[in-house]
XYZ file of C-alpha atoms in Angstrom:
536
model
C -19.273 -22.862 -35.124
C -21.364 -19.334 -34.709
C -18.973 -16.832 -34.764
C -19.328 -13.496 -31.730
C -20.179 -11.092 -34.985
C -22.953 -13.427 -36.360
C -24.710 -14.813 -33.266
C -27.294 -12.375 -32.978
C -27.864 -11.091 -36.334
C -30.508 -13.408 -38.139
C -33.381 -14.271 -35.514
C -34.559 -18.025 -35.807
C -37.403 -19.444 -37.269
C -40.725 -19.006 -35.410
C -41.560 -21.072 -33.027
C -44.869 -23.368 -33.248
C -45.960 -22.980 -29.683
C -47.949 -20.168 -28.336
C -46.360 -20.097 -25.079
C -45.949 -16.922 -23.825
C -42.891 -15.363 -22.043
C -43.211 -13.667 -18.471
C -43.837 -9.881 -18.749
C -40.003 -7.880 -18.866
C -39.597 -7.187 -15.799
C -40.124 -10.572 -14.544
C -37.979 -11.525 -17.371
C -35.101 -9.413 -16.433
C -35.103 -11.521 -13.326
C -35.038 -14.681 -14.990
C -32.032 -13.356 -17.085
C -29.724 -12.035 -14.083
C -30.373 -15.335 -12.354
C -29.054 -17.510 -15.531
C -26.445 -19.846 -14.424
C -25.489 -21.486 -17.796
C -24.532 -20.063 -21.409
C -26.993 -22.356 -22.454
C -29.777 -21.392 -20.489
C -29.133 -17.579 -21.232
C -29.183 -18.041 -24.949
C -31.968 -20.214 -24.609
C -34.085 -17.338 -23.150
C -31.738 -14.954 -25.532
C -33.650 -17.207 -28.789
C -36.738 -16.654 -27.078
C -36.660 -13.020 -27.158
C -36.129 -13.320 -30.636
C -39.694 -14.981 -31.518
C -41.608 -12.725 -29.432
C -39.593 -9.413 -30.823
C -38.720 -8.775 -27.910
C -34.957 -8.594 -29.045
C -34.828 -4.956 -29.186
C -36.410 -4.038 -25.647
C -33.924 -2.054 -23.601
C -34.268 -3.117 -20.184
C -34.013 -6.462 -21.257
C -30.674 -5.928 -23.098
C -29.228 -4.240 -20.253
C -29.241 -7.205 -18.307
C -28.591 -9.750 -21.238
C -25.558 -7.694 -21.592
C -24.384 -8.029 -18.195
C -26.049 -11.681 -17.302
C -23.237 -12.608 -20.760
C -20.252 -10.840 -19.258
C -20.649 -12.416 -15.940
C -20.960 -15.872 -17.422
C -17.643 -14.900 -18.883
C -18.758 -14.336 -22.976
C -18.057 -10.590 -23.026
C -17.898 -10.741 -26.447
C -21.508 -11.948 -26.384
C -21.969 -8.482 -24.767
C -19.920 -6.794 -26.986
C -21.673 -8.465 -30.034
C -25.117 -7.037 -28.418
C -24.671 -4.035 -27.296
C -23.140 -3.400 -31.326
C -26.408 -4.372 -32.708
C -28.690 -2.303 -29.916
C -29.790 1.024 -31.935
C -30.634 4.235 -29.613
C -27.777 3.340 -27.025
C -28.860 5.040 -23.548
C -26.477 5.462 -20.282
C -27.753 2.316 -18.936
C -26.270 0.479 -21.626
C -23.616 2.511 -22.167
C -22.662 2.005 -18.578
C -23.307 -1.640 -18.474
C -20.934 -2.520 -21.061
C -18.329 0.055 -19.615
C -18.420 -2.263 -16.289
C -18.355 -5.165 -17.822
C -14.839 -4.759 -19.339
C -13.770 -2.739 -15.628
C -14.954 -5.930 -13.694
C -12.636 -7.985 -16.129
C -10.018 -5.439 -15.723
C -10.115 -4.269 -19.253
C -9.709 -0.720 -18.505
C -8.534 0.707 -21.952
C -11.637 -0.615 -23.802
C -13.835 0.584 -20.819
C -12.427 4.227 -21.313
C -12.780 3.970 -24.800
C -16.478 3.006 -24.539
C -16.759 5.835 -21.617
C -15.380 8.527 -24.586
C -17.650 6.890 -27.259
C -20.330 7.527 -24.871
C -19.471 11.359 -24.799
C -19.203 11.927 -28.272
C -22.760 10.007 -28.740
C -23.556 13.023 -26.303
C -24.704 10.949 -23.246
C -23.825 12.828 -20.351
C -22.569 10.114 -17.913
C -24.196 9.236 -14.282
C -22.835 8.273 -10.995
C -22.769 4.489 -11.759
C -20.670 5.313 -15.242
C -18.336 7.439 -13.135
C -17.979 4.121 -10.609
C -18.139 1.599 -13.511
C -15.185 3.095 -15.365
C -13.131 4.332 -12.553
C -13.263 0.549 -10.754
C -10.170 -0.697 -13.180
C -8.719 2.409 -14.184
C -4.870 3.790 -13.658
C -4.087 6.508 -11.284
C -3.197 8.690 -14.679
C -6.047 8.617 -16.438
C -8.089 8.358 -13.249
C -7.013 11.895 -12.516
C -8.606 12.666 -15.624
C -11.866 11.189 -15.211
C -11.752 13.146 -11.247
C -11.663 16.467 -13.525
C -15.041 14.929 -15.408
C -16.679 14.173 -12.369
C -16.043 17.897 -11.298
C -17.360 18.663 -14.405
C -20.260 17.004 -14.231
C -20.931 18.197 -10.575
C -20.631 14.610 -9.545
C -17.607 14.895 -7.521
C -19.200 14.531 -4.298
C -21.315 11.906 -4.958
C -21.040 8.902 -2.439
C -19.892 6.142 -4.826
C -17.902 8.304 -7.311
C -16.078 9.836 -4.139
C -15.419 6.040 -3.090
C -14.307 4.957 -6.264
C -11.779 7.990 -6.841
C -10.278 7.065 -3.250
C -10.015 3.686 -4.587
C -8.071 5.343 -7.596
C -5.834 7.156 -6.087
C -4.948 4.427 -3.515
C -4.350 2.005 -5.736
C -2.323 4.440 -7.382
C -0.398 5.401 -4.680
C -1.196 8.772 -3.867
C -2.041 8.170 -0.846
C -2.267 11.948 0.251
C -4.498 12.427 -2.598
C -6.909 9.866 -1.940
C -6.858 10.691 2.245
C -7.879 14.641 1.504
C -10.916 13.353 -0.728
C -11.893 10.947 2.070
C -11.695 13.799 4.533
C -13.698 15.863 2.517
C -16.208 13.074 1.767
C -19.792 14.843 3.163
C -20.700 11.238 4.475
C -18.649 7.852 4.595
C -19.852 4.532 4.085
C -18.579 0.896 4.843
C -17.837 0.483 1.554
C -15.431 3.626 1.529
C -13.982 3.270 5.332
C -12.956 -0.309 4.266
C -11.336 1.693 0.944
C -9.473 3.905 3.100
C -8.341 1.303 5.660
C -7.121 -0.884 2.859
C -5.011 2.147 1.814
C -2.944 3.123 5.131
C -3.050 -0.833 5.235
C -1.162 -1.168 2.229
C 1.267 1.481 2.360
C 2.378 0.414 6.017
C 0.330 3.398 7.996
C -1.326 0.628 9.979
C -2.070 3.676 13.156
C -3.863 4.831 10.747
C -5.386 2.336 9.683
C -6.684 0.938 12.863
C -7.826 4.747 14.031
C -10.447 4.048 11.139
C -10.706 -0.146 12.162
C -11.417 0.931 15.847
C -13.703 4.046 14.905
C -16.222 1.533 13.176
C -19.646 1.164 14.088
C -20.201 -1.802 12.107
C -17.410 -4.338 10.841
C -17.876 -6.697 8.341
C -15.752 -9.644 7.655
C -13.657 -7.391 4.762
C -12.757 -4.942 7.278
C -11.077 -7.335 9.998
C -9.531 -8.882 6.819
C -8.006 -5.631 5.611
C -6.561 -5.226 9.082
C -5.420 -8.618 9.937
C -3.863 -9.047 6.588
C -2.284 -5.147 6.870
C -0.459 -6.086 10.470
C 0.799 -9.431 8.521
C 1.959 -7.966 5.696
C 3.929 -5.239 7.310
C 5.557 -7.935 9.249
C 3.477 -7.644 12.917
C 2.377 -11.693 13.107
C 1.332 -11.304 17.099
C -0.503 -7.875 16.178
C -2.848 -10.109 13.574
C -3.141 -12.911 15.734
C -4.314 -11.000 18.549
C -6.964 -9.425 15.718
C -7.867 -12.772 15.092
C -8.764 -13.734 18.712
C -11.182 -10.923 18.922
C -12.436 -11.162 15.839
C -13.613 -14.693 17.293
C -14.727 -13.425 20.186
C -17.019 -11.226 18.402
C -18.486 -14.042 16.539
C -17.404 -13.008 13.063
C -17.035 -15.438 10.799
C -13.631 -15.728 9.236
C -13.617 -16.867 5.756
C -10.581 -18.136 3.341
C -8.982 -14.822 3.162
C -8.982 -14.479 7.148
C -7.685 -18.178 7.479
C -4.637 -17.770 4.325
C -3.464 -14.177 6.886
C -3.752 -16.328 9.563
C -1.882 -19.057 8.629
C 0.885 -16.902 7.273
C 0.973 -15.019 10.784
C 1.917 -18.143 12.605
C 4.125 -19.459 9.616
C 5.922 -15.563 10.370
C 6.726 -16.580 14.295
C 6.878 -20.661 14.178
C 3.873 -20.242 15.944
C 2.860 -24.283 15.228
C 0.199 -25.123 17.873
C -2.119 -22.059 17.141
C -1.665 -23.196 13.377
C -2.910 -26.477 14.252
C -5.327 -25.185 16.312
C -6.513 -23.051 12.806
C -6.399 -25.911 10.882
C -8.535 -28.055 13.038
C -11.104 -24.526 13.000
C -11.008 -25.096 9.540
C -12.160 -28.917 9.854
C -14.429 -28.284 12.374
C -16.383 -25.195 11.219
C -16.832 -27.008 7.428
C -14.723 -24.511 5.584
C -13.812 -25.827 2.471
C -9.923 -26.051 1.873
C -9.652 -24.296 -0.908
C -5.720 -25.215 -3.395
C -5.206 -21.002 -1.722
C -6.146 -22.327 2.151
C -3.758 -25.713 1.596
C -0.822 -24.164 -0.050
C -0.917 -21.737 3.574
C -1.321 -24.836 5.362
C 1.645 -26.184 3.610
C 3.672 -23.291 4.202
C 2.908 -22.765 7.761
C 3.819 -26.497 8.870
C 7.049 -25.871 6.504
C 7.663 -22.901 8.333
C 7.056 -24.470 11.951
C 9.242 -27.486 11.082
C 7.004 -29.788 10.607
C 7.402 -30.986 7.848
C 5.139 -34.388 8.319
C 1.976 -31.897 8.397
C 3.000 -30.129 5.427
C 3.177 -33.045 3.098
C -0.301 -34.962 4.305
C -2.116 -31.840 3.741
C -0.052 -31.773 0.228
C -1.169 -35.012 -0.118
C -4.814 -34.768 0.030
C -5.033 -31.639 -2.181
C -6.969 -32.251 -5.474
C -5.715 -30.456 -8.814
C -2.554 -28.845 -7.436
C -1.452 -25.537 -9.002
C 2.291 -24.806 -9.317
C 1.889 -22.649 -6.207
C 0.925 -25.758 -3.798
C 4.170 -27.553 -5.366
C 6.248 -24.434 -4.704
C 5.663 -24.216 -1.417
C 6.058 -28.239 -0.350
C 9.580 -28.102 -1.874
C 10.882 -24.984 -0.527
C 9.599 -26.029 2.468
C 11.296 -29.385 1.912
C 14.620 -27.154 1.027
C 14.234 -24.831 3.793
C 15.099 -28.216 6.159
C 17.657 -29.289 4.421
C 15.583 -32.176 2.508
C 17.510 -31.606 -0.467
C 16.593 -35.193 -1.648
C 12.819 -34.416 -1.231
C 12.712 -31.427 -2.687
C 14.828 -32.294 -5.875
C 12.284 -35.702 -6.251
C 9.263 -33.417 -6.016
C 10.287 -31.023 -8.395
C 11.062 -34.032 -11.073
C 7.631 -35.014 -9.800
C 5.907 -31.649 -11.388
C 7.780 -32.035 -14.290
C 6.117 -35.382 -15.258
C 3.245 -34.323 -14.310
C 3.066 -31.511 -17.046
C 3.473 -28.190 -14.626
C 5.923 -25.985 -15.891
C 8.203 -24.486 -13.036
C 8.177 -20.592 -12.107
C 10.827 -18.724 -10.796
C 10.057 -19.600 -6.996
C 10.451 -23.293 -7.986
C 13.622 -22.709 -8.956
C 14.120 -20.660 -5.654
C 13.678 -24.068 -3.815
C 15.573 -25.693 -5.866
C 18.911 -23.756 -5.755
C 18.308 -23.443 -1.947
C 18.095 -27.412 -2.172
C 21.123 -27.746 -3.952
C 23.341 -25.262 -1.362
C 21.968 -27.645 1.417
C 23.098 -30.937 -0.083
C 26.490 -29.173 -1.220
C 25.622 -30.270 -5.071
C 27.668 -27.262 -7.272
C 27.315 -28.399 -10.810
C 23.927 -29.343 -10.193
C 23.398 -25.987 -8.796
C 24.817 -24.227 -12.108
C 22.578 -26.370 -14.127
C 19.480 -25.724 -12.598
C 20.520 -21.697 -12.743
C 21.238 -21.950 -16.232
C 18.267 -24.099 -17.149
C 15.843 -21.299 -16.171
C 17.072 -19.402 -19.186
C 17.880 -21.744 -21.786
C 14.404 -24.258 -20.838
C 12.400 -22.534 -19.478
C 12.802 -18.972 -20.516
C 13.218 -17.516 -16.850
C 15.446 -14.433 -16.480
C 17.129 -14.930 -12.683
C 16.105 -12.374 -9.840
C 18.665 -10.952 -7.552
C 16.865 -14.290 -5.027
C 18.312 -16.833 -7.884
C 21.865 -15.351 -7.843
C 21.624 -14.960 -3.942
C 21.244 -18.432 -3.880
C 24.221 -19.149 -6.126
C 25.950 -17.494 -4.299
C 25.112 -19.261 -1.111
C 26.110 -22.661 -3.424
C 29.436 -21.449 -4.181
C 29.837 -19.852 -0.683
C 29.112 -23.296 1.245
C 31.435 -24.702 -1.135
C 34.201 -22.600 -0.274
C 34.041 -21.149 -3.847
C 34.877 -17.083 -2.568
C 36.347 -15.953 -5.484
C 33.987 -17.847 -8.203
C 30.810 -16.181 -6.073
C 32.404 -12.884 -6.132
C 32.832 -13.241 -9.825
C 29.275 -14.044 -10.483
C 27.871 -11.107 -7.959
C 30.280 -8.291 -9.835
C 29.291 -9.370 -12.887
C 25.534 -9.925 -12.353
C 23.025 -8.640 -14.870
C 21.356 -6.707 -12.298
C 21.938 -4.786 -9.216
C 23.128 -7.301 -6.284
C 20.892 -6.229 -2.899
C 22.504 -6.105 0.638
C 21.368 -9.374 1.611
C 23.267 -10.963 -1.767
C 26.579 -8.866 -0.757
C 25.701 -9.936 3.129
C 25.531 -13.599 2.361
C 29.118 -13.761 0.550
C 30.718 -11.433 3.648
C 29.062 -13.899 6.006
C 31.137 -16.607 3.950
C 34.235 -14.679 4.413
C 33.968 -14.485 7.695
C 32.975 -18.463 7.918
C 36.140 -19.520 5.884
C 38.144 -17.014 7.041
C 39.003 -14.851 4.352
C 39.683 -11.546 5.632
C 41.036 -9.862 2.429
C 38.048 -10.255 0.646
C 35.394 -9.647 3.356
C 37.600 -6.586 3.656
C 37.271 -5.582 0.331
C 33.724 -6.486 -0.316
C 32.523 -4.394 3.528
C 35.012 -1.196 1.880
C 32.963 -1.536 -1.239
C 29.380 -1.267 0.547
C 30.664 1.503 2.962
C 31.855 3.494 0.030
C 28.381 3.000 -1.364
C 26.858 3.862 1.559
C 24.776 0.245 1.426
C 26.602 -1.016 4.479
C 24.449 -1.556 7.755
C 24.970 -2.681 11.476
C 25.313 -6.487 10.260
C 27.861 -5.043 7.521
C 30.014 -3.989 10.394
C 30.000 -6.907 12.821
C 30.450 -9.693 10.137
C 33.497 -7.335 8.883
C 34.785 -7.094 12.985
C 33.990 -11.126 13.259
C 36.435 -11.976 10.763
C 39.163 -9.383 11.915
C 38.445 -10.807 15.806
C 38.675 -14.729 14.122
C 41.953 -13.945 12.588
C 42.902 -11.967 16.006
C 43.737 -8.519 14.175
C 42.197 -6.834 16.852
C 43.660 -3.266 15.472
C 41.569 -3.876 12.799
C 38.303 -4.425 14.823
C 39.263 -1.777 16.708
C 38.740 0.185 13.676
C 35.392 -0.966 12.043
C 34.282 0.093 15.936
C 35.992 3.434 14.899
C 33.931 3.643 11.711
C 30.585 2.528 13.101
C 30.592 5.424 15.965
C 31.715 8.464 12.781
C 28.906 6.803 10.666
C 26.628 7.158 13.365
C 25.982 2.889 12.624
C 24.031 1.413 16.270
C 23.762 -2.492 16.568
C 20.400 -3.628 16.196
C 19.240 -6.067 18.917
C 18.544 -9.512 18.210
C 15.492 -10.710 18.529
C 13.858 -14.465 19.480
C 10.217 -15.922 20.036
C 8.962 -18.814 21.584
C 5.493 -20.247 21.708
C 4.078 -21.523 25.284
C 0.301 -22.392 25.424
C -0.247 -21.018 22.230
C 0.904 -17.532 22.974
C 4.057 -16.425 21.344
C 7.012 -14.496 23.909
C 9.055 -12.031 22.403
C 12.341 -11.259 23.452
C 14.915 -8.454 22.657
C 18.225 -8.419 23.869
C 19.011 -7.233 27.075
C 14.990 -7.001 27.145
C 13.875 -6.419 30.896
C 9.919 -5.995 29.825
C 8.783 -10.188 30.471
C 6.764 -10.404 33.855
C 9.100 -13.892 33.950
C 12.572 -11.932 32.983
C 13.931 -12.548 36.668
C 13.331 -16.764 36.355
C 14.540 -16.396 31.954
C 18.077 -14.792 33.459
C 18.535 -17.041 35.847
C 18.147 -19.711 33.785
C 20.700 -18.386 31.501
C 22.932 -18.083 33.784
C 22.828 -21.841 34.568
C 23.262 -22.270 30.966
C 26.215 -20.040 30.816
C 27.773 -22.279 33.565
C 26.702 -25.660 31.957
C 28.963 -23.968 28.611
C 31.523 -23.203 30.504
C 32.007 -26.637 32.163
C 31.747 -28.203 28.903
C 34.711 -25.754 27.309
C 32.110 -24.287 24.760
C 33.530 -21.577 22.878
C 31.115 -19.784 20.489
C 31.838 -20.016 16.935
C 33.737 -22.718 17.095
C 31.961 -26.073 16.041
């Protein structure tokens, strides 16, 4: 086989026919619309017998016509043998290897490109910046000063991109400030930032200020309120992103889905599903595995394995998520035959497989099948367990009534244990009763200062089961001198497919008057029928 380094450098033998090619700048056409390898080196060998191998424009888009076909060492090879590089080349090649996210090589090509002395244009600026590291993306800024290109509309964009990617978020707001005129391109930039570092007022101050939306910009948003945990805030998005008769694509629907999988919000997921059917939007393995999910999440669990089902060429991903949600329900049974499943099948399991699986195991009470699955992600598999693995041993051990053995393995973890790992082993204390140790685990986090509101009532719920009620009196005590408030809890219902959200002691529903009164005739029916909470 032709190696990269030798497939340009000896032009074929001339060709018998006379035929000739379209004039370059037709050809450059012809090139950029190549859909095959094949075809491209086809028209690559004709080049060759009309010497036309060595015309500039027509490299320039050879160059990029390879890279996009994904043979960027085809590009590489060719822009090698090109004598007198210019900046278009130059900057071709530099975004080829930014689009692929090879931003080393795409500075080193930008630096080669100096010392050639080619002083770089606005589209190298945007080419190499695209991929590149908040570090050395400060450095390039300093060029494009430099260069008095600072200011430019698409370098400005692509150093807010920079700088937001990076993190800096102040950084990258002050340039958009300053920017002497904005474009979609860059409002969408700046959205996406505030989006992603949870300043979602901010955010929607730019949504809202928008002439012109396009479906990325409602996507940035919708996806923003989702990820920072505000399901109803997307959903209502989504509504009026409907009502304004934009399109949603597969991004939209996967932001969706995961809003109503947030608040068991079932019937406006089916309702999204059957918009998928009807509208002809291809379910994508990325669109099932959040249909998957969502059912999981909603409970139904029938749902979530016929759209497993149907789904051609599964990744690991769509098998994750059918046995978690399998595990989540307590189909321990399900979930352990699906995962033996992917095994035969030849897809190697990731850490969030193993996630199910451990969950699966706590459900179905199964201890030394628990261990062996934990240590199996080592020894086969050559996964090193997250603080969610040993959370979930620790749930195993704490079902079992194995206190002490999950404290051992939480003291002597290789990593930090999190609040919710130390939470989940004082909520066991409290549900077997062990007081000494839920007392020693709660002084632990308090001296640490990682102890929160829940710290405090699981730590008063044992003292109050044992009925020590000096010592409840106490935790009180401590929560008033640390300042520590109760946090309300918090419940959601779906009626009509609109999702009601209550807080404790919440007086805000138009229907509160009818909810209390209801509970109140619940309260009664509990008391007739002895019901004493916490008590099974």
């Amino acid at each position: 086989m032709m190696s990269s380094t030798s497939l340009f450098t000896t032009p074929p033998p001339p060709h018998t026919t006379t035929n000739r090619l379209p004039p370059p700048n037709k050809l450059a056409v012809i090139i950029s619309n190549s859909k095959s390898i094949g075809q491209l080196l086809k028209i690559h060998a004709a080049l060759y017998r009309q010497n036309l191998h060595n015309d500039p424009l027509l490299n320039f888009h050879l160059l990029r016509a390879y890279s996009f076909l994904n043979r960027l060492n085809y590009s590489i090879t060719l822009f090698n043998q090109t004598h007198n590089k210019n900046i278009f080349l130059y900057t071709a090649i530099i975004h080829c290897h930014a689009q692929h996210n090879y931003y080393e090589q795409a500075l080193l090509y930008y630096s080669h490109m100096l010392t050639d002395n080619i002083e770089p244009n606005a589209f190298s600026f945007s080419s190499v910046l695209k991929s590149c590291p908040l570090k050395p993306g400060r450095a390039l800024h300093s060029q494009t000063i430099k260069f008095d290109l600072d200011k430019d509309l698409y370098v400005r964009t692509s150093l807010v991109d920079v700088y937001a990617r990076g993190g800096d978020v102040s950084s990258a707001k002050k340039l958009f400030e300053t920017m002497p005129q904005r474009s979609l391109v860059s409002l969408t930039t700046m959205m996406t930032c505030y989006a992603k570092h949870g300043e979602l007022v901010a955010a929607r101050v730019l949504f809202d200020e928008m002439e012109q939306k396009d479906v990325v910009c409602w996507n940035v948003m919708i996806d923003g309120y989702v990820q920072q945990g505000l399901p109803n805030e997307a959903l209502v998005l989504f509504r009026r992103m409907l009502a304004e008769k934009v399109r949603p694509n597969e991004v939209t629907l996967v932001a969706v889905l995961s809003a109503c999988g947030q608040i068991g919000a079932l019937e406006t997921g089916r309702w999204v599903h059957s918009y998928i059917e009807n509208t002809g939007i291809k379910i994508n393995v990325q669109v099932a595995t959040s249909l998957i999910d969502m059912y999981s999440k909603c409970g139904s669990l029938e749902d979530s394995r016929l759209v497993f089902d149907r789904v051609n060429d599964k990744d690991v991903i769509a098998w994750n998520s059918m046995i978690v949600g399998y595990a989540m329900h307590g189909f321990s049974k399900d979930a352990l035959r699906l995962f033996n499943e992917m095994c035969r099948v030849g897809l190697k399991p990731t850490d969030v497989t193993f996630i199910g699986i451990l969950n699966a195991c706590a459900h179905a009470g199964l201890v030394d099948e628990g261990w062996g699955f934990f240590n199996s992600m080592r020894e086969e598999y050559a996964i090193v367990p997250k603080v969610e693995h040993y959370g979930c041993m620790v749930d195993i051990l704490s079902r079992a009534g194995k206190l002490e053995e999950a404290y051992e393995l939480v003291t002597n973890m290789e990593i930090e244990p999190d609040l919710v790992v130390w939470g989940s082993l004082l909520g066991a204390c409290r549900l077997h009763g062990n007081a000494q140790l839920g007392e020693k685990i709660a002084e632990y986090l308090v001296s640490q200062k990682l102890a929160n509101s829940g710290t405090y009532i699981l730590l008063s719920n044992i003292f109050a089961a044992k009925g020590d009620w000096n010592a409840v009196a106490r935790v009180r005590t401590l929560m008033k001198e640390n300042g520590v408030q109760k946090e309300p809890g918090c419940s959601s219902i779906e009626v009509n497919n609109k999702v009601h959200e209550f807080l404790a002691g919440d007086l805000r529903h138009p229907n509160s008057k009818e909810i209390y009164m209801m509970l109140e005739e619940i309260n009664g029916w509990l008391k007739v029928q002895n019901y004493i909470p916490g008590r099974t």
